[in-house]
PDB file of C-alpha atoms in Angstrom:
ATOM      1  CA  MET A   1     -32.829  24.909   0.488  1.00 49.00           C
ATOM      2  CA  LYS A   2     -31.345  21.479   1.393  1.00 47.00           C
ATOM      3  CA  SER A   3     -28.588  21.249   3.953  1.00 48.00           C
ATOM      4  CA  PRO A   4     -25.155  20.363   2.509  1.00 49.00           C
ATOM      5  CA  LEU A   5     -24.361  18.178   5.517  1.00 46.00           C
ATOM      6  CA  PRO A   6     -25.302  14.794   3.971  1.00 48.00           C
ATOM      7  CA  SER A   7     -22.984  15.290   1.003  1.00 51.00           C
ATOM      8  CA  LEU A   8     -20.259  16.487   3.357  1.00 47.00           C
ATOM      9  CA  GLY A   9     -20.704  13.360   5.450  1.00 52.00           C
ATOM     10  CA  LYS A  10     -20.368  11.134   2.396  1.00 52.00           C
ATOM     11  CA  ALA A  11     -17.207  12.961   1.378  1.00 48.00           C
ATOM     12  CA  ILE A  12     -15.700  12.401   4.832  1.00 49.00           C
ATOM     13  CA  GLN A  13     -16.558   8.693   4.707  1.00 52.00           C
ATOM     14  CA  ARG A  14     -14.931   8.315   1.310  1.00 47.00           C
ATOM     15  CA  ALA A  15     -11.841  10.098   2.608  1.00 44.00           C
ATOM     16  CA  LEU A  16     -11.547   7.616   5.463  1.00 51.00           C
ATOM     17  CA  GLN A  17     -11.258   4.562   3.239  1.00 53.00           C
ATOM     18  CA  LEU A  18      -7.973   2.720   3.555  1.00 53.00           C
ATOM     19  CA  ASP A  19      -6.440   2.811   0.080  1.00 45.00           C
ATOM     20  CA  LEU A  20      -4.551  -0.102  -1.357  1.00 44.00           C
ATOM     21  CA  PHE A  21      -1.845   1.842  -3.115  1.00 40.00           C
ATOM     22  CA  SER A  22      -1.880   5.394  -1.727  1.00 40.00           C
ATOM     23  CA  ASP A  23      -0.291   6.936   1.348  1.00 39.00           C
ATOM     24  CA  PHE A  24      -1.809   8.806   4.255  1.00 38.00           C
ATOM     25  CA  LEU A  25      -0.716  11.930   6.064  1.00 39.00           C
ATOM     26  CA  VAL A  26       0.999  10.452   9.106  1.00 43.00           C
ATOM     27  CA  SER A  27       2.076  12.775  11.881  1.00 41.00           C
ATOM     28  CA  GLU A  28       5.703  13.781  11.580  1.00 42.00           C
ATOM     29  CA  ARG A  29       6.117  12.831  15.245  1.00 43.00           C
ATOM     30  CA  LEU A  30       4.939   9.272  14.533  1.00 46.00           C
ATOM     31  CA  ARG A  31       6.770   8.412  11.332  1.00 46.00           C
ATOM     32  CA  SER A  32      10.260   8.607   9.954  1.00 44.00           C
ATOM     33  CA  PRO A  33      10.984  11.734   7.922  1.00 46.00           C
ATOM     34  CA  THR A  34      11.364   9.658   4.748  1.00 46.00           C
ATOM     35  CA  PRO A  35       9.573  11.379   1.822  1.00 48.00           C
ATOM     36  CA  GLN A  36       7.043   9.424  -0.236  1.00 49.00           C
ATOM     37  CA  PRO A  37       7.200   8.976  -4.001  1.00 48.00           C
ATOM     38  CA  GLY A  38       6.287  12.190  -5.758  1.00 49.00           C
ATOM     39  CA  SER A  39       6.721  14.219  -2.554  1.00 48.00           C
ATOM     40  CA  GLN A  40       8.315  17.609  -2.723  1.00 49.00           C
ATOM     41  CA  VAL A  41      11.555  18.526  -1.056  1.00 45.00           C
ATOM     42  CA  ALA A  42      11.011  21.973   0.374  1.00 46.00           C
ATOM     43  CA  GLN A  43      13.734  24.513  -0.289  1.00 46.00           C
ATOM     44  CA  PRO A  44      14.880  27.026   2.329  1.00 44.00           C
ATOM     45  CA  PRO A  45      12.750  30.182   2.257  1.00 42.00           C
ATOM     46  CA  ALA A  46      15.586  32.249   0.858  1.00 37.00           C
ATOM     47  CA  THR A  47      15.753  30.058  -2.267  1.00 38.00           C
ATOM     48  CA  LEU A  48      12.020  29.986  -3.049  1.00 41.00           C
ATOM     49  CA  GLN A  49      12.333  33.061  -5.226  1.00 46.00           C
ATOM     50  CA  PRO A  50      14.461  32.762  -8.397  1.00 44.00           C
ATOM     51  CA  PRO A  51      17.740  34.639  -8.090  1.00 46.00           C
ATOM     52  CA  PRO A  52      18.084  37.309 -10.762  1.00 48.00           C
ATOM     53  CA  GLN A  53      19.896  36.345 -13.976  1.00 42.00           C
ATOM     54  CA  LEU A  54      20.924  32.897 -12.781  1.00 43.00           C
ATOM     55  CA  PRO A  55      23.117  31.227 -15.426  1.00 43.00           C
ATOM     56  CA  SER A  56      22.027  27.845 -16.751  1.00 42.00           C
ATOM     57  CA  THR A  57      23.992  25.156 -18.570  1.00 44.00           C
ATOM     58  CA  GLU A  58      20.890  23.353 -19.956  1.00 44.00           C
ATOM     59  CA  THR A  59      19.640  23.880 -23.474  1.00 43.00           C
ATOM     60  CA  ASP A  60      16.061  24.782 -24.385  1.00 40.00           C
ATOM     61  CA  ILE A  61      15.484  21.214 -25.636  1.00 38.00           C
ATOM     62  CA  GLU A  62      16.552  19.771 -22.277  1.00 40.00           C
ATOM     63  CA  ARG A  63      14.159  22.101 -20.487  1.00 40.00           C
ATOM     64  CA  ARG A  64      11.251  20.995 -22.634  1.00 39.00           C
ATOM     65  CA  THR A  65      11.788  17.244 -22.936  1.00 41.00           C
ATOM     66  CA  GLY A  66      13.848  16.309 -19.909  1.00 55.00           C
ATOM     67  CA  ASP A  67      17.464  15.212 -19.722  1.00 82.00           C
ATOM     68  CA  LEU A  68      19.033  11.885 -18.749  1.00 89.00           C
ATOM     69  CA  ARG A  69      21.873  12.537 -16.318  1.00 91.00           C
ATOM     70  CA  ARG A  70      24.080  10.492 -14.026  1.00 89.00           C
ATOM     71  CA  VAL A  71      25.131  10.915 -10.416  1.00 90.00           C
ATOM     72  CA  GLN A  72      27.292   8.711  -8.202  1.00 89.00           C
ATOM     73  CA  LEU A  73      25.613   7.355  -5.067  1.00 88.00           C
ATOM     74  CA  GLN A  74      27.458   5.057  -2.663  1.00 85.00           C
ATOM     75  CA  GLY A  75      29.997   4.102  -5.304  1.00 83.00           C
ATOM     76  CA  THR A  76      27.407   3.344  -8.020  1.00 85.00           C
ATOM     77  CA  TRP A  77      26.435   5.489 -10.976  1.00 90.00           C
ATOM     78  CA  LEU A  78      22.704   6.227 -11.017  1.00 90.00           C
ATOM     79  CA  THR A  79      20.925   7.483 -14.125  1.00 91.00           C
ATOM     80  CA  TYR A  80      17.997   9.821 -13.559  1.00 93.00           C
ATOM     81  CA  GLN A  81      15.692  11.930 -15.687  1.00 92.00           C
ATOM     82  CA  LEU A  82      15.692  15.658 -15.035  1.00 93.00           C
ATOM     83  CA  GLN A  83      12.719  17.737 -16.070  1.00 91.00           C
ATOM     84  CA  ARG A  84      12.415  21.490 -15.719  1.00 91.00           C
ATOM     85  CA  SER A  85       9.098  23.083 -14.781  1.00 87.00           C
ATOM     86  CA  LYS A  86       7.495  26.149 -13.225  1.00 85.00           C
ATOM     87  CA  ARG A  87       7.260  24.476  -9.810  1.00 84.00           C
ATOM     88  CA  ARG A  88       8.932  26.188  -6.849  1.00 86.00           C
ATOM     89  CA  SER A  89      10.694  23.181  -5.322  1.00 90.00           C
ATOM     90  CA  ILE A  90      12.529  19.986  -6.285  1.00 93.00           C
ATOM     91  CA  GLY A  91      10.304  16.913  -6.632  1.00 91.00           C
ATOM     92  CA  PHE A  92      11.365  13.251  -6.555  1.00 92.00           C
ATOM     93  CA  LEU A  93       9.421  10.393  -8.181  1.00 91.00           C
ATOM     94  CA  ILE A  94      10.240   6.686  -8.490  1.00 88.00           C
ATOM     95  CA  ASN A  95       8.365   4.975 -11.316  1.00 84.00           C
ATOM     96  CA  GLU A  96       8.835   2.067 -13.729  1.00 79.00           C
ATOM     97  CA  ASP A  97      11.525   4.046 -15.566  1.00 84.00           C
ATOM     98  CA  GLY A  98      13.573   4.766 -12.442  1.00 88.00           C
ATOM     99  CA  LEU A  99      14.206   8.117 -10.771  1.00 92.00           C
ATOM    100  CA  ARG A 100      12.639  11.268 -12.174  1.00 92.00           C
ATOM    101  CA  ILE A 101      13.412  14.691 -10.758  1.00 93.00           C
ATOM    102  CA  THR A 102      11.401  17.796 -11.493  1.00 92.00           C
ATOM    103  CA  ALA A 103      13.040  21.097 -10.618  1.00 92.00           C
ATOM    104  CA  PRO A 104      12.543  24.822 -11.234  1.00 92.00           C
ATOM    105  CA  ARG A 105      14.402  26.185 -14.230  1.00 90.00           C
ATOM    106  CA  TRP A 106      16.470  28.500 -12.039  1.00 91.00           C
ATOM    107  CA  VAL A 107      17.888  25.787  -9.756  1.00 91.00           C
ATOM    108  CA  THR A 108      21.479  24.856 -10.634  1.00 92.00           C
ATOM    109  CA  LEU A 109      22.632  21.316 -11.354  1.00 92.00           C
ATOM    110  CA  ALA A 110      24.910  21.513  -8.340  1.00 91.00           C
ATOM    111  CA  ASP A 111      21.931  22.196  -6.078  1.00 92.00           C
ATOM    112  CA  ILE A 112      19.973  19.347  -7.679  1.00 93.00           C
ATOM    113  CA  GLU A 113      22.803  16.878  -7.107  1.00 92.00           C
ATOM    114  CA  LYS A 114      23.135  18.121  -3.523  1.00 92.00           C
ATOM    115  CA  ALA A 115      19.418  17.370  -2.991  1.00 92.00           C
ATOM    116  CA  ILE A 116      19.893  13.909  -4.522  1.00 93.00           C
ATOM    117  CA  HIS A 117      22.710  13.098  -2.097  1.00 92.00           C
ATOM    118  CA  GLU A 118      20.623  14.322   0.833  1.00 92.00           C
ATOM    119  CA  LYS A 119      17.817  11.932  -0.181  1.00 91.00           C
ATOM    120  CA  GLN A 120      20.007   9.048  -1.396  1.00 91.00           C
ATOM    121  CA  THR A 121      18.891   6.638   1.344  1.00 90.00           C
ATOM    122  CA  TRP A 122      15.236   7.061   0.355  1.00 90.00           C
ATOM    123  CA  ILE A 123      16.042   6.960  -3.385  1.00 91.00           C
ATOM    124  CA  LEU A 124      18.050   3.733  -3.218  1.00 90.00           C
ATOM    125  CA  ARG A 125      15.479   2.043  -0.981  1.00 87.00           C
ATOM    126  CA  LYS A 126      12.596   2.952  -3.270  1.00 87.00           C
ATOM    127  CA  LEU A 127      14.492   1.813  -6.368  1.00 88.00           C
ATOM    128  CA  ALA A 128      15.190  -1.539  -4.693  1.00 85.00           C
ATOM    129  CA  GLU A 129      11.502  -1.892  -3.806  1.00 80.00           C
ATOM    130  CA  ARG A 130      10.546  -1.114  -7.402  1.00 81.00           C
ATOM    131  CA  ARG A 131      12.938  -3.797  -8.719  1.00 80.00           C
ATOM    132  CA  GLU A 132      11.531  -6.326  -6.266  1.00 73.00           C
ATOM    133  CA  LEU A 133       7.982  -5.524  -7.338  1.00 70.00           C
ATOM    134  CA  THR A 134       8.903  -5.886 -11.007  1.00 71.00           C
ATOM    135  CA  ALA A 135      10.527  -9.262 -10.298  1.00 67.00           C
ATOM    136  CA  ARG A 136       7.425 -10.487  -8.443  1.00 64.00           C
ATOM    137  CA  ARG A 137       5.181  -9.484 -11.323  1.00 64.00           C
ATOM    138  CA  ALA A 138       7.388 -11.439 -13.706  1.00 61.00           C
ATOM    139  CA  ARG A 139       6.874 -14.669 -11.797  1.00 62.00           C
ATOM    140  CA  PRO A 140       4.684 -17.339 -13.417  1.00 62.00           C
ATOM    141  CA  VAL A 141       0.957 -17.034 -12.771  1.00 70.00           C
ATOM    142  CA  MET A 142      -0.413 -19.571 -10.302  1.00 77.00           C
ATOM    143  CA  GLN A 143      -1.684 -22.748 -11.933  1.00 83.00           C
ATOM    144  CA  TRP A 144      -4.917 -24.058 -10.424  1.00 89.00           C
ATOM    145  CA  CYS A 145      -4.008 -27.700 -10.017  1.00 89.00           C
ATOM    146  CA  ASP A 146      -3.183 -30.284  -7.388  1.00 90.00           C
ATOM    147  CA  GLY A 147      -0.073 -29.195  -5.485  1.00 92.00           C
ATOM    148  CA  ALA A 148      -0.489 -25.466  -6.165  1.00 92.00           C
ATOM    149  CA  ARG A 149       0.495 -23.153  -3.319  1.00 92.00           C
ATOM    150  CA  LEU A 150      -1.400 -20.066  -2.231  1.00 92.00           C
ATOM    151  CA  PRO A 151      -0.821 -17.451   0.506  1.00 93.00           C
ATOM    152  CA  TYR A 152      -2.773 -17.793   3.744  1.00 96.00           C
ATOM    153  CA  LEU A 153      -2.199 -15.748   6.916  1.00 96.00           C
ATOM    154  CA  GLY A 154       1.298 -14.785   5.834  1.00 92.00           C
ATOM    155  CA  ASN A 155       2.382 -18.340   5.006  1.00 93.00           C
ATOM    156  CA  GLU A 156       1.649 -20.745   2.170  1.00 93.00           C
ATOM    157  CA  ILE A 157      -0.719 -23.676   2.049  1.00 95.00           C
ATOM    158  CA  THR A 158      -0.852 -26.473  -0.510  1.00 95.00           C
ATOM    159  CA  LEU A 159      -3.936 -27.135  -2.583  1.00 94.00           C
ATOM    160  CA  ARG A 160      -4.939 -30.797  -2.797  1.00 94.00           C
ATOM    161  CA  ILE A 161      -7.687 -31.852  -5.201  1.00 92.00           C
ATOM    162  CA  THR A 162      -9.453 -35.164  -4.692  1.00 91.00           C
ATOM    163  CA  PRO A 163     -12.185 -36.597  -6.952  1.00 86.00           C
ATOM    164  CA  ALA A 164     -15.484 -37.272  -5.224  1.00 83.00           C
ATOM    165  CA  SER A 165     -19.152 -37.627  -6.045  1.00 73.00           C
ATOM    166  CA  ALA A 166     -19.953 -34.570  -3.901  1.00 73.00           C
ATOM    167  CA  SER A 167     -18.046 -31.343  -3.267  1.00 75.00           C
ATOM    168  CA  GLY A 168     -16.329 -30.762   0.048  1.00 85.00           C
ATOM    169  CA  THR A 169     -13.590 -28.663   1.674  1.00 91.00           C
ATOM    170  CA  HIS A 170     -11.259 -29.586   4.527  1.00 92.00           C
ATOM    171  CA  PHE A 171      -8.148 -27.901   5.897  1.00 94.00           C
ATOM    172  CA  ARG A 172      -5.414 -30.042   7.442  1.00 93.00           C
ATOM    173  CA  HIS A 173      -3.595 -27.718   9.847  1.00 91.00           C
ATOM    174  CA  GLU A 174      -0.736 -30.096  10.607  1.00 92.00           C
ATOM    175  CA  ALA A 175       0.151 -30.426   6.897  1.00 93.00           C
ATOM    176  CA  SER A 176      -0.982 -26.930   5.829  1.00 94.00           C
ATOM    177  CA  GLU A 177      -3.066 -28.515   3.102  1.00 96.00           C
ATOM    178  CA  LEU A 178      -6.443 -27.425   1.786  1.00 96.00           C
ATOM    179  CA  ILE A 179      -8.349 -30.471   0.557  1.00 95.00           C
ATOM    180  CA  ILE A 180     -10.926 -29.725  -2.149  1.00 94.00           C
ATOM    181  CA  SER A 181     -13.202 -32.576  -3.199  1.00 92.00           C
ATOM    182  CA  LEU A 182     -14.830 -32.092  -6.593  1.00 90.00           C
ATOM    183  CA  PRO A 183     -16.723 -34.231  -9.099  1.00 88.00           C
ATOM    184  CA  HIS A 184     -14.717 -35.608 -12.023  1.00 84.00           C
ATOM    185  CA  ASP A 185     -16.301 -33.196 -14.490  1.00 86.00           C
ATOM    186  CA  ALA A 186     -15.632 -30.028 -12.422  1.00 87.00           C
ATOM    187  CA  ASN A 187     -13.882 -27.188 -14.249  1.00 90.00           C
ATOM    188  CA  GLU A 188     -11.238 -24.694 -13.098  1.00 90.00           C
ATOM    189  CA  GLN A 189     -13.748 -21.978 -12.183  1.00 92.00           C
ATOM    190  CA  GLN A 190     -15.590 -24.348  -9.872  1.00 91.00           C
ATOM    191  CA  LEU A 191     -12.304 -25.058  -8.131  1.00 92.00           C
ATOM    192  CA  LYS A 192     -11.606 -21.329  -7.783  1.00 93.00           C
ATOM    193  CA  ASP A 193     -15.084 -20.739  -6.378  1.00 93.00           C
ATOM    194  CA  ARG A 194     -14.590 -23.415  -3.719  1.00 93.00           C
ATOM    195  CA  VAL A 195     -11.221 -22.017  -2.656  1.00 95.00           C
ATOM    196  CA  GLN A 196     -12.521 -18.449  -2.594  1.00 95.00           C
ATOM    197  CA  ALA A 197     -15.542 -19.456  -0.516  1.00 95.00           C
ATOM    198  CA  TRP A 198     -13.247 -21.109   2.044  1.00 96.00           C
ATOM    199  CA  LEU A 199     -10.903 -18.110   2.175  1.00 97.00           C
ATOM    200  CA  GLN A 200     -13.830 -15.721   2.685  1.00 97.00           C
ATOM    201  CA  GLN A 201     -15.130 -17.933   5.479  1.00 96.00           C
ATOM    202  CA  GLU A 202     -11.692 -17.819   7.124  1.00 97.00           C
ATOM    203  CA  ALA A 203     -11.489 -14.051   6.632  1.00 97.00           C
ATOM    204  CA  ARG A 204     -14.831 -13.510   8.356  1.00 97.00           C
ATOM    205  CA  ARG A 205     -13.706 -15.690  11.263  1.00 96.00           C
ATOM    206  CA  GLU A 206     -10.373 -13.876  11.657  1.00 97.00           C
ATOM    207  CA  PHE A 207     -11.929 -10.411  11.424  1.00 97.00           C
ATOM    208  CA  ASN A 208     -14.653 -11.209  13.943  1.00 97.00           C
ATOM    209  CA  GLN A 209     -12.013 -12.427  16.389  1.00 96.00           C
ATOM    210  CA  ARG A 210      -9.869  -9.304  16.112  1.00 96.00           C
ATOM    211  CA  LEU A 211     -12.485  -6.561  15.926  1.00 97.00           C
ATOM    212  CA  PRO A 212     -13.791  -6.955  19.522  1.00 97.00           C
ATOM    213  CA  ILE A 213     -10.225  -6.979  20.889  1.00 96.00           C
ATOM    214  CA  PHE A 214      -9.279  -3.640  19.365  1.00 97.00           C
ATOM    215  CA  ALA A 215     -12.718  -2.142  19.924  1.00 96.00           C
ATOM    216  CA  GLU A 216     -12.290  -2.781  23.646  1.00 96.00           C
ATOM    217  CA  LYS A 217      -8.777  -1.291  23.637  1.00 96.00           C
ATOM    218  CA  LEU A 218     -10.067   1.830  21.879  1.00 96.00           C
ATOM    219  CA  ASN A 219     -13.254   1.949  23.967  1.00 96.00           C
ATOM    220  CA  VAL A 220     -15.436   2.181  20.858  1.00 96.00           C
ATOM    221  CA  ARG A 221     -18.436   0.249  19.554  1.00 95.00           C
ATOM    222  CA  TYR A 222     -18.893  -0.703  15.928  1.00 96.00           C
ATOM    223  CA  HIS A 223     -22.252  -1.420  14.323  1.00 95.00           C
ATOM    224  CA  SER A 224     -21.381  -4.216  11.906  1.00 96.00           C
ATOM    225  CA  MET A 225     -18.663  -5.861   9.826  1.00 96.00           C
ATOM    226  CA  ALA A 226     -19.016  -6.888   6.199  1.00 96.00           C
ATOM    227  CA  LEU A 227     -16.559  -8.386   3.748  1.00 96.00           C
ATOM    228  CA  SER A 228     -15.395  -6.258   0.848  1.00 94.00           C
ATOM    229  CA  ALA A 229     -14.075  -7.333  -2.548  1.00 91.00           C
ATOM    230  CA  ALA A 230     -12.775  -3.880  -3.498  1.00 86.00           C
ATOM    231  CA  THR A 231      -9.832  -3.800  -5.871  1.00 80.00           C
ATOM    232  CA  THR A 232      -8.243  -0.612  -4.504  1.00 80.00           C
ATOM    233  CA  ARG A 233      -9.050  -0.537  -0.766  1.00 88.00           C
ATOM    234  CA  TRP A 234      -8.298  -2.775   2.185  1.00 93.00           C
ATOM    235  CA  GLY A 235     -10.968  -1.357   4.459  1.00 94.00           C
ATOM    236  CA  SER A 236     -13.405   1.427   5.211  1.00 94.00           C
ATOM    237  CA  CYS A 237     -15.376   2.835   8.132  1.00 94.00           C
ATOM    238  CA  THR A 238     -18.498   4.991   8.326  1.00 94.00           C
ATOM    239  CA  SER A 239     -19.518   7.364  11.080  1.00 91.00           C
ATOM    240  CA  GLN A 240     -22.333   4.904  11.907  1.00 94.00           C
ATOM    241  CA  GLY A 241     -19.739   2.265  12.822  1.00 94.00           C
ATOM    242  CA  LYS A 242     -20.125   0.086   9.731  1.00 95.00           C
ATOM    243  CA  ILE A 243     -16.810  -1.610   9.048  1.00 96.00           C
ATOM    244  CA  ARG A 244     -15.904  -3.171   5.702  1.00 96.00           C
ATOM    245  CA  LEU A 245     -12.734  -5.269   5.398  1.00 97.00           C
ATOM    246  CA  ASN A 246     -11.314  -6.731   2.214  1.00 96.00           C
ATOM    247  CA  TRP A 247     -11.476 -10.534   2.394  1.00 97.00           C
ATOM    248  CA  ARG A 248      -8.126 -10.773   0.581  1.00 95.00           C
ATOM    249  CA  LEU A 249      -6.443  -9.624   3.801  1.00 96.00           C
ATOM    250  CA  ILE A 250      -6.649 -13.326   4.747  1.00 96.00           C
ATOM    251  CA  HIS A 251      -3.635 -13.831   2.486  1.00 95.00           C
ATOM    252  CA  PHE A 252      -1.492 -11.626   4.752  1.00 94.00           C
ATOM    253  CA  SER A 253       0.021 -12.038   8.203  1.00 94.00           C
ATOM    254  CA  PRO A 254      -2.058 -11.493  11.369  1.00 95.00           C
ATOM    255  CA  GLN A 255       0.053  -8.390  12.065  1.00 95.00           C
ATOM    256  CA  ILE A 256      -1.141  -6.756   8.839  1.00 95.00           C
ATOM    257  CA  ILE A 257      -4.749  -7.757   9.543  1.00 96.00           C
ATOM    258  CA  ASP A 258      -4.495  -6.268  13.039  1.00 97.00           C
ATOM    259  CA  TYR A 259      -3.175  -3.009  11.582  1.00 97.00           C
ATOM    260  CA  VAL A 260      -6.105  -2.638   9.186  1.00 96.00           C
ATOM    261  CA  VAL A 261      -8.608  -3.528  11.920  1.00 97.00           C
ATOM    262  CA  ALA A 262      -7.060  -1.027  14.338  1.00 97.00           C
ATOM    263  CA  HIS A 263      -6.940   1.604  11.590  1.00 96.00           C
ATOM    264  CA  GLU A 264     -10.635   1.350  10.794  1.00 97.00           C
ATOM    265  CA  LEU A 265     -11.780   1.216  14.419  1.00 97.00           C
ATOM    266  CA  ALA A 266      -9.611   4.240  15.251  1.00 96.00           C
ATOM    267  CA  HIS A 267     -11.827   6.248  12.903  1.00 96.00           C
ATOM    268  CA  LEU A 268     -14.623   5.862  15.442  1.00 96.00           C
ATOM    269  CA  ARG A 269     -12.496   8.052  17.723  1.00 95.00           C
ATOM    270  CA  GLU A 270     -11.040  10.349  15.057  1.00 94.00           C
ATOM    271  CA  MET A 271     -12.976  10.629  11.783  1.00 92.00           C
ATOM    272  CA  ASN A 272      -9.961  11.934   9.885  1.00 91.00           C
ATOM    273  CA  HIS A 273      -6.287  11.218   9.244  1.00 92.00           C
ATOM    274  CA  SER A 274      -4.931  13.896  11.542  1.00 93.00           C
ATOM    275  CA  PRO A 275      -1.949  13.502  13.908  1.00 94.00           C
ATOM    276  CA  ARG A 276      -4.472  12.686  16.652  1.00 95.00           C
ATOM    277  CA  PHE A 277      -5.813   9.830  14.520  1.00 95.00           C
ATOM    278  CA  TRP A 278      -2.371   8.287  14.035  1.00 95.00           C
ATOM    279  CA  ALA A 279      -1.632   8.718  17.739  1.00 96.00           C
ATOM    280  CA  THR A 280      -4.843   6.780  18.413  1.00 96.00           C
ATOM    281  CA  VAL A 281      -3.739   3.953  16.107  1.00 96.00           C
ATOM    282  CA  GLN A 282      -0.323   3.886  17.744  1.00 95.00           C
ATOM    283  CA  SER A 283      -1.859   3.702  21.221  1.00 96.00           C
ATOM    284  CA  VAL A 284      -3.276   0.240  20.478  1.00 96.00           C
ATOM    285  CA  PHE A 285      -0.866  -0.887  17.742  1.00 95.00           C
ATOM    286  CA  PRO A 286       2.621   0.529  18.424  1.00 94.00           C
ATOM    287  CA  ASP A 287       4.185  -1.152  15.368  1.00 91.00           C
ATOM    288  CA  PHE A 288       1.632   0.185  12.918  1.00 93.00           C
ATOM    289  CA  GLU A 289       4.336   1.783  10.741  1.00 92.00           C
ATOM    290  CA  ILE A 290       5.984  -1.597  10.145  1.00 91.00           C
ATOM    291  CA  ALA A 291       2.700  -3.301   9.248  1.00 92.00           C
ATOM    292  CA  ARG A 292       1.673  -0.339   7.116  1.00 90.00           C
ATOM    293  CA  HIS A 293       4.923  -0.537   5.176  1.00 86.00           C
ATOM    294  CA  GLN A 294       4.530  -4.303   4.679  1.00 86.00           C
ATOM    295  CA  LEU A 295       1.003  -3.860   3.391  1.00 87.00           C
ATOM    296  CA  ARG A 296       2.128  -1.248   0.890  1.00 82.00           C
ATOM    297  CA  GLN A 297       4.684  -3.681  -0.535  1.00 76.00           C
ATOM    298  CA  HIS A 298       1.991  -6.155  -1.556  1.00 72.00           C
ATOM    299  CA  ALA A 299       0.570  -5.800  -5.039  1.00 59.00           C
ATOM    300  CA  SER A 300      -2.465  -7.419  -6.623  1.00 57.00           C
ATOM    301  CA  ALA A 301      -0.057  -9.357  -8.840  1.00 54.00           C
ATOM    302  CA  ASP A 302       1.130 -11.255  -5.733  1.00 70.00           C
ATOM    303  CA  LEU A 303      -2.321 -12.681  -5.037  1.00 83.00           C
ATOM    304  CA  PRO A 304      -4.181 -15.574  -6.679  1.00 87.00           C
ATOM    305  CA  ASP A 305      -6.461 -14.606  -9.534  1.00 84.00           C
ATOM    306  CA  PHE A 306     -10.020 -15.730  -8.898  1.00 85.00           C
TER     307      PHE A 306
END
């Protein structure tokens, strides 16, 4: 009979991949107590069991389909969707439609509104972030032409296209301009390929500069680094010390890059996402929560389409 250890090892490695959109379990001692979207707000133990014969003002239709209600937060009326379910606690979710609350059938509206007021800071912040994300996605798509601007290391650089008999790439640091020389008959995809090749070259250079610094701070050794083009993950680490970093991190600030590098190398000390892991990250990158939050605000819609 074959040992189940190999499959277990693969499962652990997959679990250690740094997701693009999802959250991790950060130690309560290392993060603010702000709940994440979809998180549950635990009720006191005495209220976990339904009180007998609790009166309800909702109709059967409201229980089945959900009910649009309003509550006043900081002087503004907020509309939210209330859904009843068999769950044992009140859940909050911010999505494209706004705030949705799922609550047990036996919880009163007064208790639900009390929970909303207790979490109003988180609710209003998440709604503002959602509006900002929607506005960014509505912006015009980047046009691949002379004078176009693209993100690079947290700033923007200007794309300059010059006709030439042979292809070439040159970056003018003082003017923050990327000069791309292309033949007269070059098409848009050829231009994209040249820009992407330069960005990947820059990403490899930046990553190879930062990895040894944090490896020394953590007193770990990594086996290799390879670029990743994953659409849902910024980085990953294996127990053999093989690091993969998404080349699109080159669009973001050095602080965000350092966070991802420190995160992956920390897995060589703690192959999990336990409180000890996050303490390890914090030991070499004290502001990891700030960088982590900034990274989570970036969406694929913000980045150039290659």
